[in-house]
Structures are given as structure tokens and as C-alpha cells.
mmCIF file of C-alpha atoms in Angstrom:
data_model
loop_
_atom_site.group_PDB
_atom_site.id
_atom_site.type_symbol
_atom_site.label_atom_id
_atom_site.label_comp_id
_atom_site.label_asym_id
_atom_site.label_seq_id
_atom_site.Cartn_x
_atom_site.Cartn_y
_atom_site.Cartn_z
ATOM 1 C CA MET A 759 21.606 -12.058 13.948
ATOM 2 C CA LYS A 760 24.817 -10.256 12.167
ATOM 3 C CA GLU A 761 24.862 -6.326 12.988
ATOM 4 C CA LEU A 762 25.499 -3.748 10.676
ATOM 5 C CA LYS A 763 26.474 -0.031 11.350
ATOM 6 C CA PHE A 764 24.401 2.343 10.263
ATOM 7 C CA ALA A 765 26.486 4.912 8.326
ATOM 8 C CA GLY A 766 26.119 4.754 4.545
ATOM 9 C CA ALA A 767 23.081 1.578 4.788
ATOM 10 C CA ALA A 768 20.162 2.297 2.987
ATOM 11 C CA GLY A 769 17.104 4.166 4.891
ATOM 12 C CA ILE A 770 13.498 5.600 4.259
ATOM 13 C CA THR A 771 14.177 9.706 5.020
ATOM 14 C CA GLY A 772 11.389 10.760 3.167
ATOM 15 C CA ILE A 773 7.720 9.476 3.587
ATOM 16 C CA GLY A 774 5.007 11.284 1.694
ATOM 17 C CA THR A 775 1.413 10.383 1.060
ATOM 18 C CA SER A 776 -1.697 12.082 -0.931
ATOM 19 C CA ILE A 777 -5.509 11.521 -1.037
ATOM 20 C CA PRO A 778 -8.437 12.217 -4.038
ATOM 21 C CA LYS A 779 -10.313 15.082 -2.080
ATOM 22 C CA TYR A 780 -13.932 13.222 -2.562
ATOM 23 C CA GLN A 781 -14.461 10.763 0.803
ATOM 24 C CA LEU A 782 -16.502 7.726 0.602
ATOM 25 C CA LYS A 783 -18.152 7.182 4.127
ATOM 26 C CA GLN A 784 -18.264 2.899 4.282
ATOM 27 C CA ASN A 785 -22.011 3.146 4.858
ATOM 28 C CA GLU A 786 -22.929 5.588 1.693
ATOM 29 C CA VAL A 787 -21.190 2.742 -0.637
ATOM 30 C CA PHE A 788 -23.039 -0.024 0.826
ATOM 31 C CA GLN A 789 -26.339 1.877 -0.028
ATOM 32 C CA ARG A 790 -25.396 1.708 -3.442
ATOM 33 C CA ILE A 791 -24.011 -1.406 -3.650
ATOM 34 C CA GLU A 792 -27.553 -2.446 -2.131
ATOM 35 C CA GLU A 793 -29.098 -0.601 -5.066
ATOM 36 C CA SER A 794 -26.997 -2.249 -7.425
ATOM 37 C CA CYS A 795 -27.627 -5.640 -6.827
ATOM 38 C CA LYS A 796 -30.916 -5.567 -5.098
ATOM 39 C CA LYS A 797 -32.308 -8.372 -6.919
ATOM 40 C CA ASP A 798 -30.062 -10.578 -5.743
ATOM 41 C CA SER A 799 -30.473 -11.863 -2.091
ATOM 42 C CA ASP A 800 -27.714 -14.395 -1.503
ATOM 43 C CA VAL A 801 -25.432 -11.421 -2.899
ATOM 44 C CA MET A 802 -27.332 -9.225 -0.439
ATOM 45 C CA ARG A 803 -26.653 -10.879 2.532
ATOM 46 C CA TRP A 804 -22.947 -11.397 1.872
ATOM 47 C CA ALA A 805 -22.625 -7.789 1.092
ATOM 48 C CA ARG A 806 -23.739 -6.342 4.310
ATOM 49 C CA ARG A 807 -21.675 -9.794 5.973
ATOM 50 C CA ILE A 808 -18.303 -8.385 4.042
ATOM 51 C CA PHE A 809 -19.402 -4.681 4.962
ATOM 52 C CA ARG A 810 -19.670 -5.135 8.080
ATOM 53 C CA GLN A 811 -16.794 -6.540 9.338
ATOM 54 C CA CYS A 812 -13.811 -5.275 6.775
ATOM 55 C CA GLY A 813 -12.819 -2.681 9.448
ATOM 56 C CA VAL A 814 -13.206 0.038 7.231
ATOM 57 C CA ASP A 815 -15.164 3.671 7.598
ATOM 58 C CA THR A 816 -14.391 5.713 5.388
ATOM 59 C CA ARG A 817 -12.033 5.765 1.867
ATOM 60 C CA TYR A 818 -11.546 8.098 -0.833
ATOM 61 C CA THR A 819 -12.166 8.787 -5.005
ATOM 62 C CA CYS A 820 -10.910 9.812 -7.274
ATOM 63 C CA GLU A 821 -14.370 9.984 -9.227
ATOM 64 C CA PRO A 822 -16.851 12.158 -8.111
ATOM 65 C CA ASP A 823 -19.191 9.862 -9.629
ATOM 66 C CA PHE A 824 -19.387 7.744 -6.926
ATOM 67 C CA LEU A 825 -21.203 11.178 -4.208
ATOM 68 C CA LYS A 826 -23.992 10.396 -6.503
ATOM 69 C CA PRO A 827 -27.484 9.261 -4.481
ATOM 70 C CA ALA A 828 -27.928 5.924 -4.781
ATOM 71 C CA GLY A 829 -28.578 4.197 -8.056
ATOM 72 C CA ALA A 830 -27.737 7.228 -10.259
ATOM 73 C CA CYS A 831 -23.863 6.474 -9.734
ATOM 74 C CA ARG A 832 -22.095 5.153 -13.270
ATOM 75 C CA TYR A 833 -19.956 2.725 -11.845
ATOM 76 C CA LEU A 834 -22.729 0.987 -9.571
ATOM 77 C CA PRO A 835 -26.387 1.343 -11.073
ATOM 78 C CA ASP A 836 -29.306 0.558 -10.303
ATOM 79 C CA HIS A 837 -30.523 -1.367 -13.335
ATOM 80 C CA GLU A 838 -29.084 -4.017 -15.219
ATOM 81 C CA GLU A 839 -29.605 -2.217 -18.835
ATOM 82 C CA ALA A 840 -27.181 0.436 -17.934
ATOM 83 C CA VAL A 841 -23.553 0.872 -19.183
ATOM 84 C CA VAL A 842 -20.803 1.191 -17.165
ATOM 85 C CA PRO A 843 -17.824 3.206 -17.652
ATOM 86 C CA SER A 844 -15.461 0.870 -20.537
ATOM 87 C CA THR A 845 -11.744 -0.017 -19.395
ATOM 88 C CA SER A 846 -11.205 2.683 -22.247
ATOM 89 C CA GLN A 847 -12.850 5.896 -20.150
ATOM 90 C CA ARG A 848 -11.626 4.470 -16.707
ATOM 91 C CA MET A 849 -7.876 4.726 -18.038
ATOM 92 C CA GLU A 850 -8.212 8.150 -19.040
ATOM 93 C CA VAL A 851 -9.606 8.586 -15.804
ATOM 94 C CA TYR A 852 -6.570 6.928 -14.718
ATOM 95 C CA GLN A 853 -4.226 9.441 -16.623
ATOM 96 C CA ARG A 854 -5.876 12.326 -15.783
ATOM 97 C CA GLU A 855 -6.185 11.631 -11.826
ATOM 98 C CA SER A 856 -2.781 10.023 -11.144
ATOM 99 C CA VAL A 857 -0.276 12.178 -11.661
ATOM 100 C CA PRO A 858 -1.098 14.852 -9.968
ATOM 101 C CA LEU A 859 -1.846 12.678 -7.123
ATOM 102 C CA ALA A 860 1.575 11.087 -7.104
ATOM 103 C CA ALA A 861 3.612 14.260 -7.616
ATOM 104 C CA GLN A 862 2.275 15.765 -4.315
ATOM 105 C CA ALA A 863 3.363 12.927 -2.691
ATOM 106 C CA ALA A 864 6.474 12.572 -3.955
ATOM 107 C CA GLN A 865 7.179 16.340 -3.467
ATOM 108 C CA GLU A 866 6.253 15.650 0.055
ATOM 109 C CA ALA A 867 9.158 13.264 0.373
ATOM 110 C CA MET A 868 11.218 15.053 -1.351
ATOM 111 C CA THR A 869 11.047 17.954 0.793
ATOM 112 C CA ASP A 870 10.754 15.120 4.290
ATOM 113 C CA ALA A 871 13.882 13.883 2.823
ATOM 114 C CA LYS A 872 15.317 17.593 2.074
ATOM 115 C CA LEU A 873 16.549 16.503 -1.033
ATOM 116 C CA ALA A 874 16.761 18.527 -3.745
ATOM 117 C CA PRO A 875 14.613 17.154 -7.400
ATOM 118 C CA SER A 876 18.457 17.158 -9.235
ATOM 119 C CA SER A 877 19.663 14.966 -6.219
ATOM 120 C CA VAL A 878 17.467 12.280 -7.440
ATOM 121 C CA THR A 879 19.314 9.362 -9.325
ATOM 122 C CA HIS A 880 16.805 6.764 -9.917
ATOM 123 C CA LEU A 881 12.836 6.696 -10.321
ATOM 124 C CA ILE A 882 10.432 3.835 -9.142
ATOM 125 C CA THR A 883 6.763 4.169 -10.213
ATOM 126 C CA VAL A 884 4.287 1.177 -8.898
ATOM 127 C CA SER A 885 1.320 1.096 -9.984
ATOM 128 C CA CYS A 886 -1.464 -1.876 -10.848
ATOM 129 C CA THR A 887 -4.831 0.002 -11.319
ATOM 130 C CA GLY A 888 -3.555 1.932 -14.603
ATOM 131 C CA GLN A 889 -1.610 2.130 -17.489
ATOM 132 C CA PHE A 890 -0.847 4.153 -19.887
ATOM 133 C CA LEU A 891 2.268 5.892 -22.719
ATOM 134 C CA PRO A 892 4.548 7.855 -22.133
ATOM 135 C CA GLY A 893 3.938 6.745 -18.849
ATOM 136 C CA LEU A 894 3.773 7.964 -15.373
ATOM 137 C CA ASP A 895 7.550 7.992 -14.833
ATOM 138 C CA THR A 896 7.720 10.577 -17.394
ATOM 139 C CA LEU A 897 5.119 12.343 -16.776
ATOM 140 C CA LEU A 898 6.550 13.007 -13.034
ATOM 141 C CA ILE A 899 10.045 14.246 -14.160
ATOM 142 C CA LYS A 900 8.079 16.893 -15.634
ATOM 143 C CA ASP A 901 5.847 17.998 -13.618
ATOM 144 C CA LEU A 902 9.090 17.421 -10.220
ATOM 145 C CA GLU A 903 11.410 18.759 -12.852
ATOM 146 C CA LEU A 904 13.676 15.465 -12.014
ATOM 147 C CA SER A 905 16.711 15.176 -14.251
ATOM 148 C CA ARG A 906 16.031 13.854 -17.972
ATOM 149 C CA ARG A 907 19.163 11.425 -17.410
ATOM 150 C CA ILE A 908 17.434 9.818 -14.543
ATOM 151 C CA ASN A 909 17.095 6.013 -14.151
ATOM 152 C CA ARG A 910 13.061 5.382 -14.686
ATOM 153 C CA ILE A 911 12.425 1.734 -13.298
ATOM 154 C CA PRO A 912 8.270 1.593 -13.385
ATOM 155 C CA LEU A 913 6.401 -1.577 -11.928
ATOM 156 C CA THR A 914 3.372 -2.458 -13.285
ATOM 157 C CA PHE A 915 0.691 -4.765 -12.312
ATOM 158 C CA GLN A 916 2.306 -6.160 -9.485
ATOM 159 C CA GLY A 917 -0.430 -5.899 -7.319
ATOM 160 C CA CYS A 918 -0.501 -5.077 -3.438
ATOM 161 C CA SER A 919 2.739 -6.230 -2.582
ATOM 162 C CA ALA A 920 4.716 -3.765 -4.806
ATOM 163 C CA GLY A 921 5.315 -1.164 -2.733
ATOM 164 C CA LEU A 922 7.493 -3.118 -0.310
ATOM 165 C CA LYS A 923 8.754 -4.779 -3.868
ATOM 166 C CA ALA A 924 10.025 -1.231 -5.170
ATOM 167 C CA ILE A 925 11.671 -0.089 -1.197
ATOM 168 C CA GLN A 926 13.626 -3.422 -1.496
ATOM 169 C CA LEU A 927 14.824 -2.884 -5.011
ATOM 170 C CA ALA A 928 15.700 0.886 -3.839
ATOM 171 C CA LYS A 929 17.576 -0.251 -1.304
ATOM 172 C CA SER A 930 19.661 -2.556 -3.163
ATOM 173 C CA ILE A 931 20.479 -0.056 -5.680
ATOM 174 C CA VAL A 932 21.511 2.521 -2.924
ATOM 175 C CA GLU A 933 23.672 -0.021 -1.659
ATOM 176 C CA SER A 934 25.140 -0.248 -4.912
ATOM 177 C CA ASP A 935 26.287 3.250 -4.817
ATOM 178 C CA SER A 936 25.919 5.158 -1.718
ATOM 179 C CA SER A 937 25.356 8.096 -4.168
ATOM 180 C CA HIS A 938 22.641 6.964 -5.398
ATOM 181 C CA HIS A 939 19.534 8.684 -4.496
ATOM 182 C CA VAL A 940 16.019 6.864 -4.569
ATOM 183 C CA LEU A 941 12.771 8.181 -5.030
ATOM 184 C CA VAL A 942 9.684 5.428 -4.908
ATOM 185 C CA VAL A 943 6.466 6.903 -6.338
ATOM 186 C CA CYS A 944 3.254 4.116 -5.647
ATOM 187 C CA VAL A 945 -0.245 5.236 -6.694
ATOM 188 C CA GLU A 946 -3.538 3.154 -7.129
ATOM 189 C CA LEU A 947 -6.846 4.409 -8.538
ATOM 190 C CA CYS A 948 -9.124 1.296 -7.294
ATOM 191 C CA THR A 949 -11.873 2.790 -7.386
ATOM 192 C CA ILE A 950 -11.767 3.094 -10.883
ATOM 193 C CA HIS A 951 -12.609 -0.570 -11.433
ATOM 194 C CA PHE A 952 -15.820 -1.138 -9.197
ATOM 195 C CA GLN A 953 -18.581 -2.685 -11.266
ATOM 196 C CA PRO A 954 -21.813 -4.067 -10.666
ATOM 197 C CA PRO A 955 -21.385 -7.022 -8.065
ATOM 198 C CA ALA A 956 -21.986 -10.582 -9.695
ATOM 199 C CA THR A 957 -20.765 -12.733 -7.057
ATOM 200 C CA ARG A 958 -20.377 -12.928 -3.818
ATOM 201 C CA GLU A 959 -16.140 -13.150 -4.141
ATOM 202 C CA ALA A 960 -16.803 -9.396 -6.021
ATOM 203 C CA LEU A 961 -17.942 -7.957 -3.166
ATOM 204 C CA PHE A 962 -14.678 -7.602 -1.253
ATOM 205 C CA GLY A 963 -13.274 -4.954 -4.075
ATOM 206 C CA ALA A 964 -15.564 -2.361 -3.323
ATOM 207 C CA SER A 965 -16.076 -3.091 0.386
ATOM 208 C CA PHE A 966 -12.568 -1.884 1.220
ATOM 209 C CA PHE A 967 -10.499 -0.759 -1.784
ATOM 210 C CA GLY A 968 -9.222 3.526 -1.786
ATOM 211 C CA ASP A 969 -7.710 5.535 -3.788
ATOM 212 C CA GLY A 970 -3.968 7.090 -2.588
ATOM 213 C CA ALA A 971 -1.084 7.686 -3.448
ATOM 214 C CA SER A 972 2.097 7.549 -1.304
ATOM 215 C CA ALA A 973 6.242 7.693 -1.917
ATOM 216 C CA CYS A 974 9.413 7.591 -0.480
ATOM 217 C CA MET A 975 12.971 8.856 -0.470
ATOM 218 C CA ILE A 976 15.934 5.920 0.488
ATOM 219 C CA SER A 977 19.697 6.733 0.234
ATOM 220 C CA ALA A 978 22.860 6.257 2.522
ATOM 221 C CA VAL A 979 22.091 7.262 5.753
ATOM 222 C CA SER A 980 24.239 9.655 7.173
ATOM 223 C CA ASP A 981 25.441 11.494 10.507
ATOM 224 C CA GLY A 982 22.748 13.647 11.550
ATOM 225 C CA GLN A 983 19.600 12.358 9.920
ATOM 226 C CA GLU A 984 16.404 12.277 11.626
ATOM 227 C CA HIS A 985 13.358 10.321 11.966
ATOM 228 C CA VAL A 986 14.950 7.231 9.458
ATOM 229 C CA PHE A 987 13.905 4.128 8.732
ATOM 230 C CA GLN A 988 17.068 2.073 8.529
ATOM 231 C CA LEU A 989 16.402 -1.082 5.925
ATOM 232 C CA GLY A 990 18.190 -4.271 7.009
ATOM 233 C CA GLY A 991 17.764 -7.592 5.277
ATOM 234 C CA GLY A 992 14.678 -8.651 3.146
ATOM 235 C CA HIS A 993 12.880 -11.470 0.854
ATOM 236 C CA SER A 994 10.196 -12.076 -1.035
ATOM 237 C CA VAL A 995 8.674 -15.539 -1.374
ATOM 238 C CA LEU A 996 5.773 -17.266 -3.907
ATOM 239 C CA ILE A 997 3.275 -19.868 -1.967
ATOM 240 C CA PRO A 998 2.812 -22.777 -3.554
ATOM 241 C CA ASP A 999 -0.495 -23.992 -4.789
ATOM 242 C CA SER A 1000 -1.971 -20.689 -4.282
ATOM 243 C CA ILE A 1001 -2.283 -18.669 -7.943
ATOM 244 C CA ASP A 1002 -5.545 -18.520 -8.251
ATOM 245 C CA GLU A 1003 -6.093 -16.986 -4.240
ATOM 246 C CA MET A 1004 -5.764 -13.658 -5.812
ATOM 247 C CA ILE A 1005 -6.602 -12.648 -9.425
ATOM 248 C CA TRP A 1006 -6.514 -9.030 -11.341
ATOM 249 C CA LYS A 1007 -7.462 -9.452 -15.104
ATOM 250 C CA VAL A 1008 -8.039 -6.750 -17.348
ATOM 251 C CA GLY A 1009 -11.806 -6.706 -18.508
ATOM 252 C CA ASN A 1010 -14.167 -4.964 -21.023
ATOM 253 C CA GLN A 1011 -15.398 -3.015 -18.001
ATOM 254 C CA GLY A 1012 -12.477 -1.930 -15.889
ATOM 255 C CA PHE A 1013 -10.650 -4.633 -14.221
ATOM 256 C CA ASP A 1014 -11.995 -7.365 -12.714
ATOM 257 C CA LEU A 1015 -10.577 -8.988 -9.164
ATOM 258 C CA TYR A 1016 -11.104 -12.149 -7.493
ATOM 259 C CA LEU A 1017 -10.056 -12.631 -3.987
ATOM 260 C CA SER A 1018 -10.661 -15.578 -2.065
ATOM 261 C CA PRO A 1019 -11.496 -15.832 1.714
ATOM 262 C CA ALA A 1020 -9.152 -17.934 2.029
ATOM 263 C CA ILE A 1021 -6.398 -15.953 2.243
ATOM 264 C CA PRO A 1022 -5.762 -15.401 5.765
ATOM 265 C CA LYS A 1023 -5.688 -19.039 6.724
ATOM 266 C CA LEU A 1024 -3.227 -19.447 3.978
ATOM 267 C CA LEU A 1025 -0.760 -17.105 5.447
ATOM 268 C CA LYS A 1026 -0.966 -18.865 8.266
ATOM 269 C CA SER A 1027 0.485 -21.949 6.376
ATOM 270 C CA PHE A 1028 3.547 -20.267 5.692
ATOM 271 C CA LEU A 1029 4.522 -17.107 7.285
ATOM 272 C CA ARG A 1030 5.575 -18.176 10.164
ATOM 273 C CA GLU A 1031 8.769 -20.001 8.637
ATOM 274 C CA GLU A 1032 9.361 -16.993 6.350
ATOM 275 C CA VAL A 1033 9.456 -14.650 9.303
ATOM 276 C CA GLY A 1034 11.829 -16.607 11.233
ATOM 277 C CA LEU A 1035 14.070 -17.010 8.227
ATOM 278 C CA LEU A 1036 14.486 -13.299 8.427
ATOM 279 C CA VAL A 1037 14.500 -12.219 12.576
ATOM 280 C CA GLY A 1038 14.749 -15.861 13.901
ATOM 281 C CA ASP A 1039 13.522 -16.262 17.195
ATOM 282 C CA HIS A 1040 13.341 -12.386 18.685
ATOM 283 C CA LEU A 1041 10.592 -10.984 16.648
ATOM 284 C CA PRO A 1042 10.662 -7.506 16.850
ATOM 285 C CA PRO A 1043 8.303 -4.890 18.730
ATOM 286 C CA LEU A 1044 7.496 -3.241 15.146
ATOM 287 C CA TRP A 1045 4.938 -4.913 12.668
ATOM 288 C CA ALA A 1046 4.540 -2.191 9.345
ATOM 289 C CA ILE A 1047 1.370 -5.381 8.110
ATOM 290 C CA HIS A 1048 0.223 -4.062 4.904
ATOM 291 C CA PRO A 1049 -3.412 -3.901 5.819
ATOM 292 C CA GLY A 1050 -5.134 -5.828 2.507
ATOM 293 C CA GLY A 1051 -8.017 -6.594 5.104
ATOM 294 C CA ARG A 1052 -9.068 -7.045 8.444
ATOM 295 C CA GLY A 1053 -9.113 -11.151 7.647
ATOM 296 C CA ILE A 1054 -4.752 -10.767 7.278
ATOM 297 C CA VAL A 1055 -4.269 -8.327 9.771
ATOM 298 C CA ASP A 1056 -6.024 -10.855 12.312
ATOM 299 C CA ALA A 1057 -4.362 -13.375 10.721
ATOM 300 C CA VAL A 1058 -1.271 -12.096 11.616
ATOM 301 C CA GLN A 1059 -2.021 -10.702 15.252
ATOM 302 C CA GLU A 1060 -3.086 -14.045 15.374
ATOM 303 C CA MET A 1061 0.027 -16.328 14.260
ATOM 304 C CA PHE A 1062 2.716 -13.999 16.650
ATOM 305 C CA ALA A 1063 0.602 -12.984 19.316
ATOM 306 C CA LEU A 1064 1.059 -9.713 19.027
ATOM 307 C CA ASP A 1065 -0.635 -7.182 21.170
ATOM 308 C CA ASP A 1066 -3.182 -4.500 19.611
ATOM 309 C CA SER A 1067 -1.058 -1.752 19.826
ATOM 310 C CA GLN A 1068 1.402 -3.388 17.562
ATOM 311 C CA VAL A 1069 -1.215 -4.267 14.912
ATOM 312 C CA SER A 1070 -2.994 -0.143 15.701
ATOM 313 C CA TYR A 1071 -1.302 1.370 12.507
ATOM 314 C CA SER A 1072 -2.326 -1.354 9.640
ATOM 315 C CA ARG A 1073 -5.713 -1.088 11.273
ATOM 316 C CA ASP A 1074 -5.572 2.582 12.187
ATOM 317 C CA ILE A 1075 -4.764 3.057 7.839
ATOM 318 C CA LEU A 1076 -8.152 0.443 6.608
ATOM 319 C CA LYS A 1077 -10.236 1.860 8.960
ATOM 320 C CA HIS A 1078 -9.574 5.842 7.669
ATOM 321 C CA TYR A 1079 -8.408 4.990 4.141
ATOM 322 C CA GLY A 1080 -9.236 1.153 3.136
ATOM 323 C CA ASN A 1081 -6.670 -0.980 1.135
ATOM 324 C CA LEU A 1082 -4.877 1.163 -1.196
ATOM 325 C CA SER A 1083 -2.850 -1.381 -3.080
ATOM 326 C CA SER A 1084 0.499 -0.617 -3.067
ATOM 327 C CA ALA A 1085 0.502 2.722 -1.503
ATOM 328 C CA THR A 1086 -0.671 1.431 1.783
ATOM 329 C CA ILE A 1087 2.433 0.172 3.283
ATOM 330 C CA LEU A 1088 3.829 3.415 3.361
ATOM 331 C CA PHE A 1089 0.633 5.154 4.188
ATOM 332 C CA VAL A 1090 1.392 2.340 7.626
ATOM 333 C CA LEU A 1091 5.008 3.857 7.826
ATOM 334 C CA LYS A 1092 4.739 7.533 7.978
ATOM 335 C CA ARG A 1093 1.917 6.353 10.763
ATOM 336 C CA MET A 1094 4.216 4.371 12.823
ATOM 337 C CA ARG A 1095 6.825 7.096 12.499
ATOM 338 C CA GLU A 1096 4.410 9.621 13.470
ATOM 339 C CA ASP A 1097 3.598 7.746 16.803
ATOM 340 C CA LEU A 1098 7.636 7.116 17.537
ATOM 341 C CA VAL A 1099 8.360 10.685 17.227
ATOM 342 C CA GLN A 1100 5.705 11.562 19.166
ATOM 343 C CA GLN A 1101 6.612 8.886 21.850
ATOM 344 C CA GLY A 1102 10.272 10.225 21.777
ATOM 345 C CA LYS A 1103 11.473 6.794 20.644
ATOM 346 C CA GLU A 1104 15.138 6.290 19.607
ATOM 347 C CA GLN A 1105 15.631 3.156 18.702
ATOM 348 C CA ALA A 1106 14.083 0.017 17.891
ATOM 349 C CA ASN A 1107 13.693 -2.885 15.243
ATOM 350 C CA GLY A 1108 10.900 -3.988 12.967
ATOM 351 C CA ILE A 1109 9.688 -5.899 10.388
ATOM 352 C CA SER A 1110 7.176 -4.671 7.382
ATOM 353 C CA LEU A 1111 5.111 -7.524 5.352
ATOM 354 C CA ALA A 1112 3.519 -7.172 2.398
ATOM 355 C CA PHE A 1113 1.206 -10.075 0.137
ATOM 356 C CA GLY A 1114 0.286 -9.799 -3.201
ATOM 357 C CA PRO A 1115 -0.755 -12.029 -6.164
ATOM 358 C CA GLY A 1116 1.273 -15.650 -6.623
ATOM 359 C CA LEU A 1117 0.541 -15.709 -3.294
ATOM 360 C CA THR A 1118 3.169 -13.748 -3.121
ATOM 361 C CA ALA A 1119 4.684 -12.287 0.512
ATOM 362 C CA GLU A 1120 7.219 -9.737 0.997
ATOM 363 C CA LEU A 1121 9.128 -9.184 4.157
ATOM 364 C CA LEU A 1122 12.001 -6.381 4.935
ATOM 365 C CA ARG A 1123 13.940 -5.933 8.388
ATOM 366 C CA PHE A 1124 14.008 -2.517 9.099
ATOM 367 C CA SER A 1125 15.321 -0.138 12.376
ATOM 368 C CA TYR A 1126 13.706 3.313 13.397
ATOM 369 C CA ILE A 1127 16.442 5.793 14.633
ATOM 370 C CA SER A 1128 15.734 9.363 15.620
ATOM 371 C CA ARG A 1129 19.053 10.825 15.369
ATOM 372 C CA THR A 1130 21.786 8.635 13.729
ATOM 373 C CA GLU A 1131 24.720 10.582 14.866
ATOM 374 C CA LYS A 1132 23.763 10.198 18.715
ATOM 375 C CA LEU A 1133 23.413 6.457 18.015
ATOM 376 C CA HIS A 1134 26.940 6.523 15.849
ATOM 377 C CA SER A 1135 28.602 7.647 18.911
ATOM 378 C CA SER A 1136 27.452 5.980 21.017
ATOM 379 C CA GLU A 1137 27.801 2.703 19.574
ATOM 380 C CA LYS A 1138 23.617 1.496 19.562
ATOM 381 C CA ASP A 1139 23.995 -0.395 16.131
ATOM 382 C CA ALA A 1140 20.742 -1.308 15.241
ATOM 383 C CA ALA A 1141 20.335 -5.305 15.725
ATOM 384 C CA TYR A 1142 17.855 -5.823 12.603
ATOM 385 C CA VAL A 1143 19.677 -3.832 9.928
#
């Protein structure tokens, strides 16, 4: 595998995350679901199974209405005649709540990277759970005091894989000019699209999606930087004959989500070949897997014979925060970095995977470096970058 010196290569130099203040406990969400579909015994049986097996304990929401007693929640009422919030009303919540959440994560990422807002040359904003104009990018420039001449790139409505797609795009921008500093900001308010479950499949969204924001700074790696994820090669792939397995449409009462239970099986049919194209026969020790659901993490672990520690970061984020759509992968990488720092690890190679509608898979090699000058002076260049 081709080796590159780390100096000048693109890397994640700062990471930030933020969550809303309202916590949802899984048993409490199930009580609201139970009240909402108590007349449909088939849906209820399916709900018990999904909530028991999805691997989530807690999530967070920007909407305090979800904390109301079962049956009183506007999004999950206990009678069919109830009027649930319209898409327009949900978008009002999104516009109000997404910006401060995104700004908090972005500020943390810039501080972590020790980079002033005036130095940021590109802003990539990512979201699939809401839209408005002037957009999230415009308001973040004002709130974060970024340059008015910053290059803005919004990635909208691309689903869970868009966070890793944005990182790959930022990597290309930095590699084109080492003076570029790219701020990636992902924010998703998934819970504002919860609806009374009319079908078994509609329960997936209500069972493991949550709200949150994440951000990262991507710049050229230089001597003396600490706890960097240097970025290597990557690619995306569209899986044939899978267009109907993951669907996200704008409905009258929020966005309508469909997730096929066959997705983990589909991943097993193609992912081994794609990972092989990226890393060859030598699998790296670090795995940053987007926890789109417990079944997805299970499928990747089984396929590549990973031990529990290698998928622990993904499972931990899923357990405590749920699936945060595009924002999730940076939560996983942040948790991984915290553990590597605690271990005193100097360097380790890894691969990141994320999946979205299409079906689309994003794959990216990376290498964790505790202190870049130490590796440079000893010529221990990362094998996967």
C-alpha cells in the first residue's frame, strides 16, 4: 500500500459535539409509542421487539413536548383525531433550534484545533432533517464571526452518510491548497419528524434516532500538532438494486422515513469487496462505524471478525445518543480519540464507514497520530495515509 509522509496531508485537527438539553429515556419513548398505537396489536408487538433490540438506552431531543406524559405528546398522540404538527411547524422548530446547536459544536471544533474563526476559508454545512433560507451556513457565519467571503458549501438531504462525505470533500479542498482550513458542521433534529406509527417499518425511526450536532476542522497537518486524525484515501459506492431500502420523503406531517430491515444483509453482500479495495488484505485496528442501528454494527463486526473493543465506540454512541444521522460519525471519532489519548497510543491506522440512502456507502482511511513531530522525526509515516 502506498505510503505518504504526514507533513502537509489533510487531517482532522479539531472536533466538537453538542446535544439538546432534553433527554429521552428509551422506556419513556416506548410508553408514548404504546399509547399512540395501542389499538393496533400487530404494530405493538413489532414495537416491543424493535425497542428491545435496537441497542439504545437514551437519546436527546430539542422538543420539550416529548417529555409530556404518554398520550399528551403532540407528535405521538393517543387518539386518531388528534392534529399532529405540520411540516411547516416542524421546520419552524428546526430553524429555531438547529443554529445554536450547530454553532456550539463548531465553536468547540475551532477551539480544539486552536484556530481563529478568521482563518476558516471554507464552511461545509450538512443536514437532512430541515431546510430554510437564508440557510444554516449564512447564520453560522454571523454567529461564529466567520469571514463574509468564506466559501460556503451546503450538503442537504443526503442522509446518514453525508457527514463522512463532507469530511472527504474537505480533505480534497485542503489537498488542493494547504492554506485552506475547512470547517465541517453537521446538525440533525431527527425527533421533530416522529409521527404516530402507522406501519411496523415506521417504528424504526422512533426507536433509535436522536438530535445532535457535530463539527470538525480539517487542515494541512503540520509539525507539533497533537491528537490528529490524518486522512487517507477513500471512496463512495452506490449499491445496485437497493434504491427502495432507505427512503426519506417530505410529507405533510414531517418527513416520512422508511428503513428496510434487510439493510444489514445487503451490507454483507458488497462491503467486503469495497473495504478490500481500500485497505487490501490487512485490516486496520481502528474502526469508526456509523451506528445506523444495532444490526448494522453487528453485520460489520461479523463480516470482518472484529472484537468487541473495535466496535465499542459505535455501540457506545448508539447506546447513549442514538443515531444522529449525518452528525453521528464525528461523535464516534471523538469518542475514539478520547480513548486513544487515555491509552497513551502514539499511532494507529483505521477505517471509517457510513451508510445512507441509495444505498450509499462512504469509506475513508485514517491514521491517529498523538504528536506529529514525534512521528516525523523518527520517520514513522502512517501506512494508511
